[in-house]
Amino acid sequence: AKGQKLVKTIPADVTTTAARDWTVAGTSVPKVNGRDFVTGKHQYTTDMRREGMLYGRIVRPSALEAKLVSSDTKAAEAMPGVVVVRDGDFIGVTAPDRETAFRAEKAIAVHWQAPGQPGNDELFAYLKKHAVDGRARPVGSIAGGMAVADKKLSQTYNIAYIAHAPLEPRAAVAEWNDGKLTVWTGTQRPFGVRSELAEAFHIPEEKIRVIVPDTGSGYGGKHTGECAIEAARLARASGKPVKLVWTREEEFNWAYFRPAGVIEVNSGVKNDGTVTAWEFHNYNSGGSGIQVKYDFPNQDIQFHNSNSPLRQGSYRALAATANHFAREVHMDELAQLVNFDTLQFRLKNIKDARLKAVLEAAADKFGWSSKKTEGRGRGIACGFEKGSYIATAAEVSVDAKTGRVKIERVVESFECGAIVNQLHLHNQVEGAVVQAIGGALFESIQFKNGQILNGKFSQYRLPRFSDMPVIDIVLLDRKDLPSAGAGETPIVGLAPAISNAIFDLTRVRIRSLPLAPDGIVNRG
């Protein structure tokens, strides 16, 4: 722009081209510079170099909420080129190279004091105990719906904390010039990071520039600016640009997690398959995707905030995964209660044409009406979030001797209005299914007294190539509807479909995520 302000007023009566008349949108245009991403040529924050740049490290507390009692920095300060930065409980170092920075960090003797904190064993009781009242917007009457029900069902569903585990840990390069700050960092929220920097250093936002190189995955985990603030603190103290890259252990231990949760569902159903009452309480995990698209005449759906023992925040699809898991497993349980096929039970309680369309599309592609494969279980789930509709059908096997779960096949149908780029949409949906495997089967943060117990890739189980099922994606292109986002909603259907498939095969009903933390189903 060469310093020019490029300003144009957009008239209020501008019309957009109808989807049926698109010529570029609606086609699978290849990604620009896609080859550079595959070959490693593309540059990220971790690849950056600035003239005179130093490398930073932070001395981390012994546990969450720990307070610094004492420190001895003499050994680190004696190292050539090392600067130690101390500010309250914050201790960091800068050095001419990465290896020296690591050595300096380890040379600092610190004593921390940490309060006793809850662990996995107490988690769900703790969340329920520390919850506050939700905001109720009831529809109809739960008491009236229960009164006309032939059968009633009350169940509780638990959701574990899970980590984002991005390929690129948090990274930032910070540089001060004449009281102005420039930070390069991988973030999903640059303006939010700028505000955090302004608050941290008590300077106007106009003096801060946040530049975002492409980010090596985020999944909702890179909204906050802690790494940027740390790099800027080190850069200001040393008077030179500083690069700070978190280690994998730091990413697991000090980033925030997808919230854990407890979900309680009370429902009533008639013998003809009509759901008459739906009472749903989510404690802590969040309100996204909590509302239903089923035709339930009597509803009371509430989200209750709680005091989380671990740091928590956004994760791909937010709480929609938790809420869909509880809802769609409970729907399966209701279907079983009144002896209905789970697909037909759902269809009986759906009036929304778009939800019905994705459900029928998935069932048709899956071959739901055909005979089941011997030794396989099958399950189905559907839902709605962020303007998009999803249905997932899954087939699993369970080794008769070991109880090991294997997802054999997944069919996912997805509708987000008019499709802009079919190939990219297909990749988004398929990628969401792959990521969902971890949270469904085995991802879970283990913790005790403010310490993460499985904070390494060697200890935290993620999906592997050997876990991959056959995946079929069915995309419904609705050119008569506005396009909606597709990056999050496709992840929500797998966990309930897998849980329902495991029950179909083993008659073991699992109401907690992950379903098989050791890869094994406990047959009781």
Coordinates of C-alpha atoms in Angstrom, one line a residue:
A1 CA 0.0 0.0 0.0
K2 CA 3.1 2.2 0.3
G3 CA 1.6 4.2 3.2
Q4 CA -1.6 4.9 1.4
K5 CA -4.9 4.4 3.3
L6 CA -7.1 2.4 0.9
V7 CA -10.6 3.3 1.9
K8 CA -13.8 2.6 0.1
T9 CA -17.4 2.8 1.3
I10 CA -19.5 -0.2 0.5
P11 CA -23.1 0.6 -0.5
A12 CA -25.8 -1.0 1.6
D13 CA -27.5 -2.5 -1.5
V14 CA -24.7 -4.6 -2.8
T15 CA -25.9 -8.0 -3.9
T16 CA -23.8 -11.2 -3.9
T17 CA -23.7 -13.7 -6.8
A18 CA -26.2 -16.6 -6.2
A19 CA -24.5 -20.0 -5.7
R20 CA -26.1 -21.4 -8.8
D21 CA -24.2 -18.7 -10.8
W22 CA -20.8 -19.2 -9.3
T23 CA -17.9 -19.8 -11.6
V24 CA -14.8 -20.1 -9.3
A25 CA -16.5 -20.6 -6.0
G26 CA -18.1 -24.1 -6.1
T27 CA -15.1 -25.6 -7.8
S28 CA -12.1 -27.4 -6.1
V29 CA -9.5 -24.8 -6.7
P30 CA -6.0 -26.1 -5.5
K31 CA -4.3 -24.5 -2.5
V32 CA -1.9 -21.7 -3.4
N33 CA 1.7 -22.8 -2.6
G34 CA 0.4 -26.1 -1.4
R35 CA 3.6 -27.9 -2.4
D36 CA 5.6 -25.6 0.0
F37 CA 3.6 -26.8 2.9
V38 CA 4.2 -30.5 2.0
T39 CA 8.0 -30.2 1.4
G40 CA 8.8 -28.1 4.5
K41 CA 9.8 -25.0 2.5
H42 CA 7.0 -22.9 4.0
Q43 CA 8.1 -20.8 7.0
Y44 CA 6.5 -20.6 10.4
T45 CA 7.3 -18.6 13.6
T46 CA 9.8 -21.2 14.7
D47 CA 11.8 -20.6 11.5
M48 CA 12.2 -16.9 12.0
R49 CA 15.5 -15.1 12.4
R50 CA 16.0 -11.4 13.4
E51 CA 19.3 -9.5 13.4
G52 CA 20.9 -9.8 16.9
M53 CA 18.2 -12.2 18.0
L54 CA 18.5 -14.1 21.3
Y55 CA 16.9 -17.3 22.5
G56 CA 14.6 -17.4 25.5
R57 CA 13.6 -19.9 28.2
I58 CA 11.2 -19.6 31.1
V59 CA 11.7 -21.3 34.5
R60 CA 8.3 -22.9 35.1
P61 CA 6.6 -23.5 38.4
S62 CA 6.6 -27.0 40.0
A63 CA 2.8 -27.2 39.7
L64 CA -0.3 -25.2 38.7
E65 CA -0.9 -22.3 41.2
A66 CA 2.6 -22.7 42.7
K67 CA 4.2 -19.6 44.3
L68 CA 7.9 -18.9 44.2
V69 CA 9.5 -19.1 47.6
S70 CA 13.2 -18.6 46.7
S71 CA 15.6 -18.7 43.7
D72 CA 19.3 -18.7 43.1
T73 CA 20.3 -17.4 39.7
K74 CA 24.1 -17.0 40.2
A75 CA 25.2 -20.1 38.1
A76 CA 23.1 -19.0 35.2
E77 CA 24.3 -15.3 35.3
A78 CA 27.9 -16.5 35.2
M79 CA 27.3 -18.1 31.8
P80 CA 28.7 -16.0 28.8
G81 CA 26.0 -14.0 27.1
V82 CA 23.2 -15.1 29.5
V83 CA 20.8 -12.5 30.9
V84 CA 18.5 -13.5 33.7
V85 CA 15.1 -11.8 33.9
R86 CA 13.3 -11.8 37.3
D87 CA 10.0 -10.1 37.9
G88 CA 8.0 -11.5 40.9
D89 CA 7.3 -15.1 40.2
F90 CA 8.5 -14.8 36.7
I91 CA 12.0 -16.0 35.9
G92 CA 13.4 -16.2 32.4
V93 CA 16.7 -16.3 30.6
T94 CA 18.0 -15.1 27.3
A95 CA 21.2 -16.5 25.6
P96 CA 23.0 -16.3 22.2
D97 CA 21.8 -19.8 21.2
R98 CA 19.1 -22.2 22.1
E99 CA 21.4 -24.8 23.8
T100 CA 22.9 -22.2 26.2
A101 CA 19.4 -20.9 27.0
F102 CA 18.4 -24.4 28.0
R103 CA 21.5 -24.9 30.2
A104 CA 20.9 -21.5 31.9
E105 CA 17.3 -22.4 32.7
K106 CA 18.4 -25.7 34.3
A107 CA 21.1 -24.0 36.3
I108 CA 18.7 -21.8 38.2
A109 CA 17.8 -23.3 41.6
V110 CA 14.2 -22.6 42.6
H111 CA 11.9 -23.6 45.4
W112 CA 8.1 -23.4 44.8
Q113 CA 5.2 -23.9 47.2
A114 CA 2.0 -25.4 45.7
P115 CA -1.4 -25.8 47.3
G116 CA -3.1 -29.2 47.4
Q117 CA -5.3 -29.6 44.4
P118 CA -7.8 -32.2 43.1
G119 CA -6.9 -34.9 40.6
N120 CA -8.6 -37.2 38.2
D121 CA -10.2 -39.3 40.9
E122 CA -12.2 -36.4 42.3
L123 CA -12.7 -34.5 39.1
F124 CA -16.3 -35.1 38.2
A125 CA -17.6 -34.8 41.8
Y126 CA -15.5 -31.6 42.1
L127 CA -17.1 -30.0 39.0
K128 CA -20.6 -30.8 40.2
K129 CA -19.9 -29.5 43.7
H130 CA -18.5 -26.2 42.5
A131 CA -21.1 -25.6 39.8
V132 CA -23.4 -22.6 39.9
D133 CA -27.0 -22.3 38.8
G134 CA -27.7 -22.4 35.1
R135 CA -29.9 -20.1 33.1
A136 CA -33.1 -21.9 32.3
R137 CA -35.3 -21.2 29.2
P138 CA -37.7 -24.1 29.5
V139 CA -40.0 -25.1 26.7
G140 CA -43.3 -26.7 27.8
S141 CA -43.3 -28.6 31.1
I142 CA -40.9 -31.3 32.2
A143 CA -43.3 -32.5 34.9
G144 CA -46.1 -32.7 32.3
G145 CA -43.8 -34.5 29.8
M146 CA -42.8 -37.0 32.5
A147 CA -46.4 -37.6 33.5
V148 CA -47.4 -38.8 30.0
A149 CA -44.2 -40.9 29.5
D150 CA -44.4 -44.7 29.5
K151 CA -40.8 -45.0 30.5
K152 CA -38.2 -42.7 32.1
L153 CA -34.5 -42.6 32.0
S154 CA -31.8 -40.8 34.0
Q155 CA -28.1 -41.1 33.2
T156 CA -24.8 -39.2 33.7
Y157 CA -22.1 -38.7 31.1
N158 CA -18.5 -37.7 31.9
I159 CA -16.0 -35.9 29.6
A160 CA -12.3 -35.8 30.3
Y161 CA -9.9 -32.9 29.7
I162 CA -8.0 -33.3 26.5
A163 CA -5.0 -31.4 25.0
H164 CA -4.8 -29.7 21.6
A165 CA -1.5 -31.4 20.9
P166 CA -0.6 -29.1 17.9
L167 CA 2.3 -30.1 15.7
E168 CA 3.8 -26.6 16.4
P169 CA 4.1 -25.7 20.1
R170 CA 3.5 -22.1 21.0
A171 CA 6.2 -19.8 19.6
A172 CA 6.9 -16.0 19.4
V173 CA 9.5 -13.6 18.3
A174 CA 9.4 -10.2 20.1
E175 CA 11.3 -7.0 19.2
W176 CA 11.2 -3.5 20.8
N177 CA 12.1 -0.3 18.9
D178 CA 11.6 3.2 20.3
G179 CA 9.0 2.1 22.8
K180 CA 7.0 0.2 20.1
L181 CA 6.6 -3.6 20.2
T182 CA 6.4 -6.0 17.3
V183 CA 5.6 -9.6 17.9
W184 CA 5.5 -12.5 15.4
T185 CA 3.5 -15.4 16.8
G186 CA 1.3 -18.3 15.7
T187 CA -2.2 -17.3 17.0
Q188 CA -5.8 -17.6 16.0
R189 CA -6.6 -14.2 17.6
P190 CA -4.1 -11.5 16.8
F191 CA -6.2 -8.6 18.0
G192 CA -6.8 -10.3 21.3
V193 CA -3.1 -11.0 21.7
R194 CA -2.4 -7.3 21.0
S195 CA -4.9 -6.4 23.8
E196 CA -3.1 -8.8 26.2
L197 CA 0.2 -7.3 25.3
A198 CA -1.1 -3.7 25.9
E199 CA -2.4 -4.7 29.3
A200 CA 0.7 -6.5 30.3
F201 CA 3.1 -3.7 29.4
H202 CA 0.7 -0.7 30.0
I203 CA 1.2 0.8 26.6
P204 CA -1.4 1.8 24.0
E205 CA -2.5 -0.8 21.4
E206 CA -1.4 1.6 18.7
K207 CA 2.2 1.0 19.7
I208 CA 1.9 -2.8 19.3
R209 CA 1.9 -4.8 16.1
V210 CA 1.1 -8.5 16.1
I211 CA 2.2 -10.3 12.9
V212 CA 0.8 -13.8 12.3
P213 CA 2.9 -16.2 10.2
D214 CA 1.0 -19.3 9.2
T215 CA 0.3 -21.3 12.4
G216 CA 1.2 -25.0 12.7
S217 CA -2.2 -26.0 13.9
G218 CA -4.3 -24.5 16.6
Y219 CA -7.7 -26.2 17.0
G220 CA -8.8 -23.4 19.3
G221 CA -5.7 -23.8 21.5
K222 CA -3.9 -20.7 20.3
H223 CA -6.3 -17.9 21.3
T224 CA -4.2 -16.5 24.2
G225 CA -1.0 -14.6 24.1
E226 CA 1.1 -16.1 26.9
C227 CA 4.1 -17.0 24.7
A228 CA 4.0 -13.6 23.1
I229 CA 4.0 -11.8 26.5
E230 CA 6.9 -14.0 27.8
A231 CA 9.0 -13.3 24.7
A232 CA 8.2 -9.5 24.9
R233 CA 9.3 -9.5 28.6
L234 CA 12.6 -11.1 27.7
A235 CA 13.1 -8.8 24.8
R236 CA 12.5 -5.7 26.8
A237 CA 14.9 -6.8 29.5
S238 CA 17.7 -7.9 27.1
G239 CA 17.3 -5.0 24.7
K240 CA 17.4 -7.3 21.7
P241 CA 14.9 -9.4 19.7
V242 CA 14.0 -12.7 21.5
K243 CA 12.6 -15.9 20.1
L244 CA 10.7 -18.1 22.5
V245 CA 9.5 -21.6 21.5
W246 CA 7.8 -23.8 24.0
T247 CA 8.8 -27.4 24.4
R248 CA 6.4 -30.2 23.9
E249 CA 6.2 -30.7 27.7
E250 CA 5.5 -27.0 28.2
E251 CA 2.7 -27.2 25.6
F252 CA 1.1 -30.1 27.5
N253 CA 1.6 -28.7 30.9
W254 CA 1.0 -24.9 30.6
A255 CA -1.4 -24.5 27.7
Y256 CA -5.1 -24.8 28.3
F257 CA -7.2 -27.9 27.7
R258 CA -10.6 -28.7 26.3
P259 CA -12.9 -28.5 29.4
A260 CA -13.9 -31.6 31.3
G261 CA -17.6 -31.9 32.1
V262 CA -20.4 -33.8 33.8
I263 CA -23.7 -34.0 31.9
E264 CA -26.9 -35.3 33.5
V265 CA -29.9 -36.2 31.3
N266 CA -33.4 -37.0 32.5
S267 CA -36.0 -38.0 29.9
G268 CA -39.3 -39.5 29.3
V269 CA -40.5 -41.5 26.3
K270 CA -43.7 -43.2 25.1
N271 CA -43.8 -46.8 23.9
D272 CA -44.4 -45.6 20.4
G273 CA -41.0 -43.9 20.4
T274 CA -42.1 -40.3 21.1
V275 CA -39.8 -38.4 23.5
T276 CA -42.0 -36.5 25.8
A277 CA -39.5 -34.8 28.2
W278 CA -35.9 -33.8 27.9
E279 CA -34.0 -32.3 30.9
F280 CA -30.3 -31.7 30.2
H281 CA -27.7 -30.2 32.5
N282 CA -24.1 -29.6 31.5
Y283 CA -21.6 -28.8 34.2
N284 CA -18.5 -27.0 33.1
S285 CA -17.8 -28.2 29.6
G286 CA -19.9 -25.5 27.9
G287 CA -23.0 -24.6 26.1
S288 CA -22.1 -25.0 22.5
G289 CA -24.3 -27.5 20.7
I290 CA -26.4 -27.9 23.8
Q291 CA -29.8 -27.1 22.1
V292 CA -31.6 -29.8 20.2
K293 CA -33.0 -30.1 16.7
Y294 CA -35.2 -32.9 17.7
D295 CA -38.9 -32.2 18.1
F296 CA -39.1 -32.5 21.9
P297 CA -42.3 -30.8 23.2
N298 CA -41.0 -30.4 26.8
Q299 CA -37.4 -29.2 27.4
D300 CA -35.2 -27.8 30.1
I301 CA -31.6 -27.4 28.9
Q302 CA -29.0 -25.7 31.1
F303 CA -25.3 -25.1 31.2
H304 CA -23.7 -24.6 34.6
N305 CA -20.3 -22.9 35.0
S306 CA -18.0 -24.5 37.5
N307 CA -14.5 -24.0 39.0
S308 CA -12.2 -25.9 36.8
P309 CA -9.1 -27.4 38.6
L310 CA -7.1 -27.1 35.3
R311 CA -6.7 -24.2 32.9
Q312 CA -9.3 -24.6 30.2
G313 CA -10.4 -22.9 27.0
S314 CA -11.5 -23.3 23.4
Y315 CA -11.1 -26.5 21.5
R316 CA -12.4 -27.4 18.0
A317 CA -16.2 -27.4 18.2
L318 CA -16.1 -26.2 21.8
A319 CA -18.5 -28.1 24.0
A320 CA -20.6 -29.3 21.0
T321 CA -18.6 -32.6 21.2
A322 CA -19.5 -33.2 24.8
N323 CA -23.2 -32.2 24.4
H324 CA -23.6 -34.3 21.2
F325 CA -22.0 -37.3 23.0
A326 CA -24.4 -37.2 25.9
R327 CA -27.4 -36.4 23.8
E328 CA -26.8 -39.1 21.1
V329 CA -25.8 -41.8 23.5
H330 CA -28.9 -41.1 25.6
M331 CA -31.0 -41.2 22.4
D332 CA -29.6 -44.7 21.8
E333 CA -30.5 -45.7 25.3
L334 CA -34.1 -44.5 24.9
A335 CA -34.4 -46.4 21.6
Q336 CA -33.3 -49.5 23.4
L337 CA -35.7 -48.8 26.3
V338 CA -38.7 -48.9 23.9
N339 CA -37.3 -51.6 21.5
F340 CA -36.8 -49.3 18.5
D341 CA -34.1 -49.3 15.8
T342 CA -31.9 -46.4 16.7
L343 CA -32.2 -44.8 13.2
Q344 CA -35.9 -45.1 13.1
F345 CA -36.2 -43.8 16.7
R346 CA -34.3 -40.6 15.7
L347 CA -36.3 -40.1 12.5
K348 CA -39.5 -40.4 14.5
N349 CA -38.5 -37.5 16.7
I350 CA -37.2 -35.2 13.8
K351 CA -39.2 -32.6 11.9
D352 CA -36.2 -30.6 10.8
A353 CA -35.7 -31.4 7.1
R354 CA -32.0 -30.7 7.0
L355 CA -31.3 -33.0 10.0
K356 CA -33.4 -35.7 8.5
A357 CA -31.5 -35.4 5.2
V358 CA -28.0 -35.8 6.6
L359 CA -29.2 -38.7 8.8
E360 CA -30.8 -40.5 5.9
A361 CA -27.8 -39.8 3.6
A362 CA -25.3 -41.3 6.2
A363 CA -27.6 -44.4 6.8
D364 CA -28.0 -45.0 3.1
K365 CA -24.3 -44.8 2.3
F366 CA -23.5 -46.9 5.3
G367 CA -26.0 -49.6 4.4
W368 CA -27.9 -49.4 7.6
S369 CA -30.9 -51.4 6.3
S370 CA -28.7 -54.3 5.2
K371 CA -27.7 -57.2 7.4
K372 CA -25.0 -56.5 10.0
T373 CA -21.5 -57.9 9.4
E374 CA -20.7 -60.8 11.8
G375 CA -18.5 -59.7 14.7
R376 CA -19.1 -56.0 14.1
G377 CA -21.2 -53.4 16.0
R378 CA -22.7 -50.3 14.4
G379 CA -23.8 -47.0 15.8
I380 CA -25.2 -43.7 14.5
A381 CA -25.4 -40.2 15.7
C382 CA -26.6 -36.8 14.3
G383 CA -26.6 -33.2 15.2
F384 CA -26.3 -29.5 14.4
E385 CA -23.8 -26.8 15.3
K386 CA -22.7 -23.4 13.8
G387 CA -25.2 -23.5 10.9
S388 CA -24.1 -27.0 9.8
Y389 CA -25.7 -30.5 10.0
I390 CA -23.9 -33.7 10.6
A391 CA -24.6 -37.4 10.8
T392 CA -22.1 -40.1 11.5
A393 CA -22.4 -43.9 11.2
A394 CA -19.6 -46.1 12.5
E395 CA -18.8 -49.8 12.5
V396 CA -16.4 -51.3 15.2
S397 CA -14.9 -54.6 16.1
V398 CA -13.8 -55.7 19.6
D399 CA -11.2 -58.4 20.0
A400 CA -12.9 -61.3 21.9
K401 CA -9.8 -62.1 23.9
T402 CA -8.2 -58.7 24.6
G403 CA -11.2 -56.4 24.4
R404 CA -9.3 -54.1 22.1
V405 CA -11.5 -51.7 20.1
K406 CA -10.9 -51.1 16.4
I407 CA -13.0 -48.6 14.3
E408 CA -13.5 -50.4 11.0
R409 CA -15.5 -48.0 9.0
V410 CA -17.0 -44.5 9.3
V411 CA -19.5 -42.8 7.1
E412 CA -20.1 -39.1 7.7
S413 CA -22.6 -36.9 5.9
F414 CA -22.3 -33.2 6.2
E415 CA -24.3 -30.2 5.0
C416 CA -23.2 -26.6 5.4
G417 CA -25.3 -24.8 2.8
A418 CA -23.7 -24.1 -0.6
I419 CA -20.3 -25.7 -1.0
V420 CA -17.5 -23.3 -1.9
N421 CA -14.6 -25.8 -2.5
Q422 CA -15.6 -29.4 -2.5
L423 CA -12.1 -30.9 -2.2
H424 CA -11.2 -28.6 0.7
L425 CA -14.5 -29.3 2.4
H426 CA -14.0 -33.1 2.0
N427 CA -10.5 -32.7 3.6
Q428 CA -11.9 -30.7 6.5
V429 CA -14.6 -33.3 7.3
E430 CA -12.2 -36.2 6.9
G431 CA -9.6 -34.5 9.1
A432 CA -12.2 -33.8 11.7
V433 CA -13.1 -37.5 11.8
V434 CA -9.4 -38.4 12.2
Q435 CA -8.9 -35.9 15.0
A436 CA -12.1 -37.1 16.7
I437 CA -10.8 -40.7 17.0
G438 CA -8.4 -39.5 19.8
G439 CA -11.0 -37.8 21.9
A440 CA -13.5 -40.6 21.4
L441 CA -11.3 -43.5 22.2
F442 CA -8.2 -42.7 24.3
E443 CA -7.2 -39.0 24.8
S444 CA -7.4 -37.9 28.4
I445 CA -5.2 -35.6 30.6
Q446 CA -4.1 -37.3 33.8
F447 CA -3.3 -34.9 36.7
K448 CA -2.8 -34.7 40.4
N449 CA -2.0 -31.8 42.8
G450 CA -1.6 -29.4 39.9
Q451 CA 0.8 -31.6 37.9
I452 CA 0.1 -33.1 34.5
L453 CA 1.1 -36.8 34.7
N454 CA 1.1 -37.6 30.9
G455 CA 2.6 -34.5 29.4
K456 CA 4.6 -36.1 26.5
F457 CA 3.7 -37.6 23.2
S458 CA 5.1 -40.9 24.5
Q459 CA 2.5 -40.8 27.3
Y460 CA -0.4 -39.1 25.6
R461 CA -2.2 -41.4 23.2
L462 CA -3.1 -39.8 19.8
P463 CA -4.5 -41.4 16.7
R464 CA -2.0 -43.4 14.7
F465 CA -2.1 -44.7 11.2
S466 CA -3.0 -48.1 12.6
D467 CA -6.1 -46.6 14.1
M468 CA -7.5 -45.3 10.8
P469 CA -10.7 -46.8 9.6
V470 CA -12.2 -46.7 6.1
I471 CA -13.7 -43.2 5.9
D472 CA -16.5 -42.3 3.5
I473 CA -17.6 -38.7 3.3
V474 CA -21.0 -37.7 1.9
L475 CA -21.4 -33.9 1.1
L476 CA -24.8 -32.4 0.6
D477 CA -24.6 -29.3 -1.5
R478 CA -27.4 -26.9 -0.8
K479 CA -27.0 -24.1 -3.3
D480 CA -30.3 -22.6 -2.1
L481 CA -28.8 -21.9 1.4
P482 CA -26.0 -19.6 2.5
S483 CA -22.6 -21.2 3.1
A484 CA -21.6 -21.9 6.7
G485 CA -18.3 -22.8 8.3
A486 CA -17.1 -26.4 8.2
G487 CA -14.0 -26.4 10.4
E488 CA -15.6 -27.6 13.6
T489 CA -19.0 -29.3 13.3
P490 CA -17.7 -32.5 11.6
I491 CA -15.8 -33.5 14.7
V492 CA -18.9 -33.9 17.0
G493 CA -20.5 -37.1 15.6
L494 CA -17.9 -39.7 16.0
A495 CA -17.7 -40.3 19.7
P496 CA -21.4 -41.1 20.2
A497 CA -21.5 -43.2 17.1
I498 CA -18.6 -45.2 18.4
S499 CA -20.1 -45.6 21.9
N500 CA -23.3 -46.8 20.3
A501 CA -21.5 -49.2 18.1
I502 CA -19.6 -50.7 21.0
F503 CA -22.9 -51.2 22.8
D504 CA -24.4 -52.8 19.8
L505 CA -21.6 -55.4 19.7
T506 CA -20.8 -56.0 23.4
R507 CA -24.0 -54.8 25.2
V508 CA -21.6 -52.7 27.4
R509 CA -22.8 -49.1 27.6
I510 CA -19.9 -46.6 28.0
R511 CA -21.0 -43.1 29.2
S512 CA -17.5 -41.5 29.6
L513 CA -15.0 -40.0 27.2
P514 CA -12.6 -41.4 26.4
L515 CA -14.4 -44.7 25.7
A516 CA -11.4 -47.0 25.9
P517 CA -8.4 -45.1 27.4
D518 CA -6.2 -48.1 27.2
G519 CA -7.7 -49.2 23.9
I520 CA -9.7 -51.8 25.7
V521 CA -13.4 -52.2 26.4
N522 CA -14.2 -53.5 29.9
R523 CA -16.8 -56.1 29.4
G524 CA -17.7 -56.1 33.1

